[in-house]
Each structure stands twice: as structure tokens, then as C-alpha cells.
Backbone as numpy.savetxt, mean C-alpha at the origin, in Angstrom:
# Nx Ny Nz CAx CAy CAz Cx Cy Cz
-7.73 9.70 -4.57 -8.36 10.90 -4.92 -9.86 10.78 -5.24
-10.58 11.87 -4.88 -11.97 11.78 -5.25 -12.29 11.91 -6.69
-13.13 10.99 -7.30 -13.50 11.10 -8.67 -14.56 10.32 -9.06
-15.07 10.69 -10.29 -16.47 10.17 -10.68 -16.00 9.54 -11.87
-16.99 8.81 -12.33 -16.81 8.20 -13.87 -16.07 6.99 -13.83
-16.32 6.03 -14.80 -16.03 4.80 -15.08 -14.52 4.65 -15.49
-13.64 3.77 -14.99 -12.16 3.69 -15.62 -12.21 2.14 -15.94
-11.84 1.81 -17.17 -11.44 0.42 -17.46 -10.00 0.42 -17.91
-9.40 -0.46 -17.15 -8.05 -0.40 -17.54 -7.49 -1.79 -17.23
-6.21 -2.14 -17.87 -5.48 -3.67 -17.45 -4.16 -3.04 -16.68
-3.93 -3.34 -15.70 -2.81 -3.12 -14.94 -2.07 -4.05 -14.29
-1.09 -3.76 -13.75 -0.42 -4.70 -12.91 -1.24 -4.99 -11.74
-0.62 -6.28 -10.98 -1.63 -6.68 -9.64 -1.42 -5.65 -8.73
-2.34 -5.57 -7.88 -2.31 -4.51 -6.78 -3.64 -4.56 -6.10
-3.99 -3.55 -5.08 -4.88 -3.61 -4.56 -5.75 -2.29 -4.75
-6.95 -2.20 -4.96 -7.96 -0.85 -4.90 -8.39 -0.79 -3.53
-8.09 0.45 -2.87 -8.26 0.72 -1.56 -9.59 1.81 -1.72
-10.67 1.74 -1.01 -11.70 2.80 -1.05 -11.76 3.40 0.41
-11.47 4.67 0.60 -11.27 5.03 1.75 -12.58 5.58 2.22
-13.41 6.45 1.18 -14.70 6.81 1.46 -15.49 6.49 0.30
-16.90 6.20 0.33 -17.80 6.19 -0.93 -17.80 4.47 -1.09
-18.22 4.19 -2.24 -18.47 2.95 -2.79 -17.89 2.84 -4.08
-17.38 1.52 -4.50 -16.77 1.49 -5.82 -17.19 0.12 -6.11
-17.58 -0.16 -7.38 -17.90 -1.48 -7.96 -16.84 -2.00 -8.84
-16.12 -3.18 -8.49 -14.99 -3.51 -9.51 -15.36 -4.90 -10.10
-15.26 -4.85 -11.38 -15.37 -6.29 -11.93 -14.08 -6.43 -12.95
-13.58 -7.73 -13.02 -12.43 -7.93 -13.68 -12.79 -9.19 -14.76
-12.49 -8.90 -15.87 -12.75 -10.13 -16.85 -14.27 -10.32 -16.90
-14.69 -11.63 -16.81 -16.08 -12.05 -16.82 -16.59 -12.32 -15.43
-15.84 -11.94 -14.40 -16.21 -12.11 -13.10 -17.33 -11.38 -12.47
-18.20 -11.49 -11.81 -19.15 -10.57 -11.18 -18.78 -9.56 -10.55
-19.31 -8.35 -10.62 -18.73 -7.02 -9.67 -18.78 -7.31 -8.29
-17.71 -6.76 -7.79 -17.38 -6.64 -6.07 -17.60 -5.48 -5.86
-18.36 -5.16 -4.67 -18.68 -3.85 -3.98 -17.60 -3.81 -3.21
-17.05 -2.43 -3.00 -15.96 -2.36 -1.99 -16.32 -0.96 -1.43
-16.44 -0.95 -0.23 -17.19 0.09 0.52 -15.85 1.04 1.50
-16.11 2.02 1.68 -14.95 2.84 2.53 -14.29 1.87 3.74
-13.14 2.01 3.76 -12.15 1.33 4.54 -12.01 -0.32 4.36
-12.56 -0.62 2.98 -12.19 -1.73 2.40 -11.24 -1.85 1.25
-10.66 -3.03 0.92 -9.83 -3.06 -0.22 -10.21 -4.33 -1.02
-10.02 -4.35 -2.32 -10.00 -5.48 -3.00 -8.61 -5.63 -3.99
-8.29 -7.25 -4.04 -7.26 -7.48 -4.82 -7.54 -7.45 -6.21
-6.85 -6.70 -6.95 -6.97 -6.83 -8.52 -5.79 -7.61 -9.10
-6.26 -8.82 -9.74 -5.04 -9.69 -10.32 -4.49 -9.10 -11.43
-4.82 -8.23 -12.18 -3.97 -7.79 -13.21 -3.78 -8.45 -14.61
-4.43 -9.59 -14.67 -4.50 -10.34 -15.99 -5.46 -10.12 -16.72
-6.52 -9.27 -16.41 -7.82 -8.95 -17.52 -8.09 -7.90 -17.37
-8.97 -7.03 -18.16 -9.39 -5.70 -18.22 -10.19 -5.57 -16.90
-9.99 -4.60 -16.26 -10.77 -4.39 -14.98 -11.52 -3.07 -15.04
-12.78 -3.08 -14.52 -13.79 -1.95 -14.54 -13.85 -1.41 -13.17
-13.54 -0.09 -12.87 -13.69 0.48 -11.66 -14.82 1.61 -11.73
-15.95 1.51 -11.33 -17.08 2.21 -11.12 -17.31 2.70 -9.87
-17.24 4.09 -9.42 -17.55 4.50 -8.19 -18.93 4.95 -8.25
-19.75 4.97 -6.85 -20.98 5.62 -6.68 -20.60 7.01 -6.21
-21.25 7.87 -6.99 -20.67 9.33 -6.56 -19.46 9.56 -6.54
-18.79 10.23 -5.70 -17.59 10.65 -5.67 -16.81 9.77 -4.63
-16.01 8.94 -4.96 -15.14 7.78 -4.11 -13.90 8.50 -3.89
-13.39 8.15 -2.91 -11.96 8.53 -2.52 -11.06 7.04 -2.36
-10.39 6.87 -3.57 -9.62 5.59 -3.61 -8.31 5.80 -3.91
-7.56 4.77 -3.68 -6.14 4.61 -4.11 -5.79 3.15 -4.63
-5.03 2.99 -5.68 -4.53 1.88 -6.19 -3.17 1.71 -5.82
-3.08 0.63 -5.17 -1.51 0.40 -4.55 -0.95 -0.99 -5.21
0.26 -0.77 -5.67 0.89 -2.03 -6.30 2.28 -1.95 -6.05
3.01 -3.11 -6.44 4.56 -3.16 -6.48 4.59 -3.08 -8.11
4.83 -1.76 -8.63 4.83 -1.43 -9.89 6.29 -1.95 -10.43
6.39 -3.05 -11.32 7.62 -3.47 -11.69 8.34 -2.17 -12.72
9.72 -2.20 -12.67 10.24 -1.26 -13.27 9.98 -1.18 -14.60
9.59 -2.19 -15.40 9.26 -2.13 -16.77 7.92 -1.46 -17.06
7.11 -1.39 -16.03 5.83 -0.68 -16.17 5.88 0.78 -15.59
7.03 1.13 -15.11 6.90 2.71 -14.57 6.71 3.83 -15.70
7.10 3.15 -16.86 7.23 4.40 -17.89 5.79 4.47 -18.53
4.87 3.39 -18.40 3.65 3.22 -18.85 2.77 4.38 -18.27
1.73 5.02 -19.24 1.15 6.00 -18.86 -0.09 5.52 -17.87
-0.53 6.21 -16.78 -1.44 5.87 -15.98 -2.62 6.32 -16.56
-4.02 5.47 -16.43 -5.41 6.07 -16.96 -5.46 7.44 -16.41
-6.55 8.14 -17.23 -6.94 9.31 -16.68 -7.64 9.29 -15.29
-7.21 10.20 -14.69 -7.71 10.20 -13.14 -6.83 9.48 -11.95
-5.85 9.02 -12.68 -4.89 8.29 -11.71 -3.45 8.88 -11.67
-2.85 8.76 -10.60 -1.53 9.30 -10.61 -0.66 8.44 -9.74
0.38 8.36 -9.65 1.32 7.50 -8.62 1.66 8.48 -7.61
1.20 7.68 -6.57 1.41 8.49 -5.04 2.92 8.37 -4.51
3.50 7.08 -4.92 4.78 6.80 -4.21 5.47 5.74 -5.07
6.64 5.89 -5.68 7.64 5.06 -6.32 8.74 4.74 -5.58
8.97 3.71 -5.00 10.19 3.42 -4.29 11.60 3.47 -5.09
12.56 3.89 -4.58 13.90 3.58 -5.36 14.01 2.32 -5.90
14.70 2.07 -6.88 14.91 0.51 -7.28 15.58 -0.27 -6.32
14.93 -1.43 -5.87 15.30 -2.00 -4.79 16.24 -3.21 -5.15
17.09 -3.67 -4.13 18.11 -4.87 -4.57 17.29 -6.22 -4.87
17.78 -6.80 -5.91 17.28 -8.05 -6.47 16.65 -9.14 -5.17
17.23 -8.83 -4.21 17.28 -10.10 -3.00 16.09 -9.54 -2.33
15.54 -8.37 -2.47 14.35 -8.07 -1.83 13.00 -8.48 -2.38
13.09 -8.80 -3.59 12.06 -9.36 -4.21 12.47 -10.59 -5.22
12.71 -11.57 -4.34 13.05 -12.80 -4.97 11.88 -13.56 -6.02
12.32 -14.16 -7.02 11.38 -15.00 -7.83 10.46 -15.77 -7.14
9.21 -16.16 -7.56 8.36 -17.02 -6.86 7.03 -16.49 -6.44
6.34 -17.27 -5.68 4.90 -16.70 -5.06 5.02 -15.78 -4.03
3.95 -14.87 -3.78 3.94 -14.04 -2.61 2.55 -13.93 -2.18
2.56 -13.73 -0.63 1.44 -13.19 0.11 1.31 -11.59 0.06
0.44 -11.09 -0.65 0.27 -9.80 -0.57 -0.71 -9.27 0.37
-0.55 -8.20 1.10 -1.70 -7.68 1.98 -1.42 -6.23 2.13
-2.87 -5.43 2.24 -2.87 -4.26 2.33 -3.40 -3.84 3.56
-3.01 -2.90 4.22 -3.16 -2.65 5.72 -3.22 -1.14 5.91
-4.57 -0.78 6.28 -4.71 0.66 6.67 -4.58 0.90 8.11
-3.35 1.42 8.59 -2.91 1.56 9.77 -3.57 2.73 10.35
-4.43 2.66 11.46 -4.97 3.90 12.03 -4.35 4.20 13.36
-3.48 5.18 13.58 -2.91 5.28 15.11 -3.23 6.52 15.71
-3.72 6.15 16.87 -3.78 7.60 17.72 -2.75 8.21 18.21
-2.86 9.57 18.53 -1.83 10.34 19.02 -1.02 9.50 19.98
0.17 9.47 19.77 1.21 8.73 20.89 1.27 7.20 20.53
0.55 6.55 19.84 0.25 5.10 19.74 1.53 4.73 19.08
2.10 3.44 19.39 3.38 2.96 19.17 3.11 1.63 18.51
3.65 1.26 17.40 3.66 -0.23 16.76 4.95 -0.82 17.17
4.97 -1.77 18.07 6.20 -2.18 18.74 7.06 -2.73 17.72
8.48 -2.75 18.10 9.37 -3.37 17.00 9.06 -4.80 16.72
9.31 -4.68 15.23 8.87 -5.85 14.55 9.54 -5.89 13.16
9.62 -6.87 12.37 9.83 -6.95 11.14 8.94 -7.89 10.16
9.25 -7.82 8.88 8.56 -8.35 7.84 9.47 -9.30 7.17
8.77 -10.31 6.36 9.66 -11.38 5.66 9.72 -10.95 4.27
9.09 -9.88 4.09 9.04 -9.35 2.68 9.15 -7.75 2.77
9.14 -7.10 1.59 9.30 -5.71 1.47 7.96 -5.05 2.03
8.15 -3.79 2.63 6.97 -3.16 3.24 7.02 -1.59 2.65
6.31 -1.41 1.60 6.14 0.19 1.32 5.08 0.64 2.04
5.29 1.98 2.55 4.52 2.62 3.59 4.18 3.87 3.03
2.94 4.26 3.16 2.40 5.59 2.54 1.72 6.34 3.65
1.97 7.78 3.96 1.13 8.44 4.89 -0.04 9.14 4.45
-1.12 8.85 4.72 -2.31 9.57 4.26 -2.62 10.79 4.95
-2.49 10.58 6.25 -3.15 11.71 7.34 -2.21 11.57 8.34
-1.81 12.69 9.26 -0.90 12.69 10.54 0.46 12.53 10.16
1.29 12.52 11.44 2.59 12.30 11.14 3.12 11.26 12.03
4.10 10.50 11.42 4.56 9.28 12.11 6.19 9.29 12.11
6.64 8.70 12.93 8.15 8.54 13.25 8.43 7.19 12.88
9.42 6.93 11.85 9.74 5.65 11.46 11.29 5.36 11.89
11.27 4.17 12.75 12.77 3.98 13.01 13.09 2.60 12.44
13.90 2.63 11.56 14.47 1.47 11.04 15.80 1.26 10.93
16.22 -0.15 11.50 17.51 -0.63 11.90 18.58 -0.01 10.77
19.68 0.52 11.22 20.68 0.91 10.32 20.45 2.18 9.48
19.35 2.84 9.89 19.12 4.30 9.10 18.68 5.34 10.02
18.83 6.54 9.85 18.25 7.74 10.56 16.88 7.59 10.72
16.45 8.18 11.86 14.81 8.25 12.14 14.45 9.28 11.03
13.29 8.87 10.74 12.63 9.55 9.78 11.13 10.05 10.28
10.69 11.28 10.12 9.45 11.72 10.29 8.71 11.92 8.95
7.60 11.01 9.02 6.82 11.23 7.46 5.56 11.73 7.92
5.01 12.78 6.92 3.73 13.19 6.97 3.07 12.98 5.89
1.68 13.57 5.60 0.84 13.24 4.43 1.67 13.36 3.27
1.40 12.44 2.27 2.11 12.22 1.11 3.43 11.68 0.92
4.06 11.53 2.22 5.35 10.92 2.42 5.33 9.48 2.47
6.64 8.67 1.92 6.39 7.43 1.96 7.85 6.85 2.10
7.79 5.48 2.26 9.30 4.89 2.31 9.10 3.59 2.17
10.18 2.58 1.95 9.91 1.19 1.79 11.06 0.72 2.80
10.69 -0.48 3.35 11.43 -0.99 4.35 11.92 -2.38 3.67
13.11 -2.68 3.70 13.63 -4.01 3.19 13.19 -5.20 4.12
13.24 -6.46 3.77 12.70 -7.56 4.19 13.96 -7.88 5.46
13.09 -8.16 6.58 13.98 -8.75 7.64 14.80 -7.59 8.44
14.25 -6.55 8.29 14.66 -5.30 8.94 13.92 -4.68 10.26
14.38 -4.59 11.20 13.58 -4.33 12.38 12.99 -2.79 12.38
11.93 -2.59 12.75 11.33 -1.16 12.57 10.42 -0.99 13.67
10.16 0.37 13.95 9.16 0.76 14.98 8.56 1.99 14.54
7.18 1.94 14.33 6.27 3.25 14.05 5.82 3.82 15.04
5.72 5.12 15.25 5.06 6.10 16.54 4.38 7.11 15.77
3.10 7.40 16.21 2.30 8.66 15.84 2.94 9.61 16.53
3.71 10.57 16.14 4.18 11.69 16.96 3.46 13.03 16.67
2.18 13.03 16.04 1.49 14.28 15.85 0.40 14.18 16.81
-0.41 15.22 16.88 -1.61 15.20 17.58 -2.88 15.10 17.03
-2.87 14.54 15.89 -4.07 13.87 15.31 -3.93 12.52 14.99
-4.95 12.01 14.51 -4.89 10.44 14.09 -4.17 10.25 12.86
-3.10 9.36 12.92 -2.35 8.94 11.72 -3.12 7.74 10.75
-3.19 7.95 9.56 -3.75 6.88 8.74 -2.38 6.60 7.70
-2.25 5.26 7.92 -0.82 4.99 6.97 -1.40 3.76 6.00
-1.07 3.84 4.89 -1.18 2.56 3.88 0.09 1.81 4.21
-0.11 0.44 4.39 1.15 -0.35 4.46 0.71 -1.49 3.59
1.75 -2.02 2.53 1.58 -3.11 1.65 2.58 -4.02 1.83
2.28 -5.07 2.07 3.36 -6.23 2.59 3.26 -7.35 1.25
4.47 -7.31 0.90 4.47 -8.11 -0.14 5.60 -9.30 0.36
5.07 -10.52 0.83 5.86 -11.54 1.47 6.21 -12.80 0.77
7.24 -13.08 0.24 7.62 -14.37 -0.31 6.87 -15.58 0.40
6.20 -16.57 -0.45 5.66 -17.77 0.10 6.69 -18.43 1.11
6.37 -18.91 2.26 7.27 -19.44 2.96 7.58 -18.77 4.06
7.87 -17.31 3.99 8.52 -16.49 4.87 7.23 -15.99 5.88
7.77 -15.45 6.94 6.60 -14.95 7.92 6.39 -13.48 7.55
5.05 -13.33 7.71 4.49 -11.94 7.28 5.24 -11.17 8.22
5.07 -11.41 9.31 5.62 -10.36 10.28 6.04 -11.41 11.66
7.16 -10.61 12.31 7.76 -11.21 13.68 7.99 -10.15 14.49
8.26 -10.61 15.74 8.76 -9.57 16.63 10.27 -9.42 16.35
10.77 -8.13 16.95 12.27 -7.97 16.77 12.71 -7.01 17.68
13.96 -6.87 18.08 14.47 -6.04 18.85 14.33 -4.56 18.55
14.40 -3.45 19.41 14.16 -2.10 18.94 15.27 -1.85 17.89
15.15 -1.05 16.95 15.82 -0.79 15.84 16.87 0.42 16.52
């Protein structure tokens, strides 16, 4: 959401994605990091963090919000874009994770070939229309504001079926030792 004004908050670990404008982020006693449009910064969640936009920045905070934190109120100017259904415990085993946030930009007709991930993959559509084919499920058409979560080691295929560019946020949470992505047969 476009916003002005500084927010200081302690939250769960995640990514602050700046779609446009610039934001300065400082956590604890660390020096500020400048994040520009199209970039993201990881927020560890173990200290108070200050988010200070230059002018009106369009930003999103993306996290795997634990169930225990879902009832916690978000700070002013923030809202949850997507909360998955509760996932099976096997989808998020205990241990360390490699986390990555990807802004997927697909031209009309573009296809992300069949693949799968070693961890869960929450997906949120910012702009455009995609078709999500996931093994064992009906094909879904997702537009702006729609989201879904794909479980680990589940083949999927993504296609931009709209007439405009699709911009999709994909967060990958991969348990240590598992491949982030591998090829798969078509779902």
C-alpha cells in the first residue's frame, strides 16, 4: 500500500518489498538499509525495526505468519494481504530454512515450466491474471488480490493467461538441505 510516515514495529521474520519509491529500514542498532523499488530486504524479527519511506512508497511485508501471531493486531497502515489456511505440520518441519522472496514478472502468454519446490510456496498476484496448475487440484485462475499456497514437492505450472503483464509475489520457505526448486513433470 502507498504510505507516508514512519512505522516502528517488532514483527515475525519476513521480507519488506518496495514496489515503488524508496524506504529506509533499520533494525535494532544496525545501520539503515535503503531499499528501492523492485528490491526487498529481509527483516529478522528479533528486534524493533523502523520503516521510513521517502515520500509515498508502495510496500508489502511478506511473512509466514505463525498461527500464534495471526490474532496480533498489525500496526497502523498495515494489513494482511493473504493468510493461507492452516498447513499440515509436515509442510513446515522444525529446523532452519532458506527464505526467498521473488517478484515474478510474466509477459502475456509467458509460462513458468513445470517445477516443484522443496518447501512451501505462498503466491500472491499483484497485477494481471495467471493460471495455476497444481498436481492433484483443479486449475485455478488468480487475479489481483488472489493468492494460494502450494505444498512442498508438489508439481506446478504457472501461465500468464491475461492480456497484460502479470506481477506475482512468491515467497519460498525451504527447509535446510532441500532443493529450493527442481524440474517436474506437468501437473
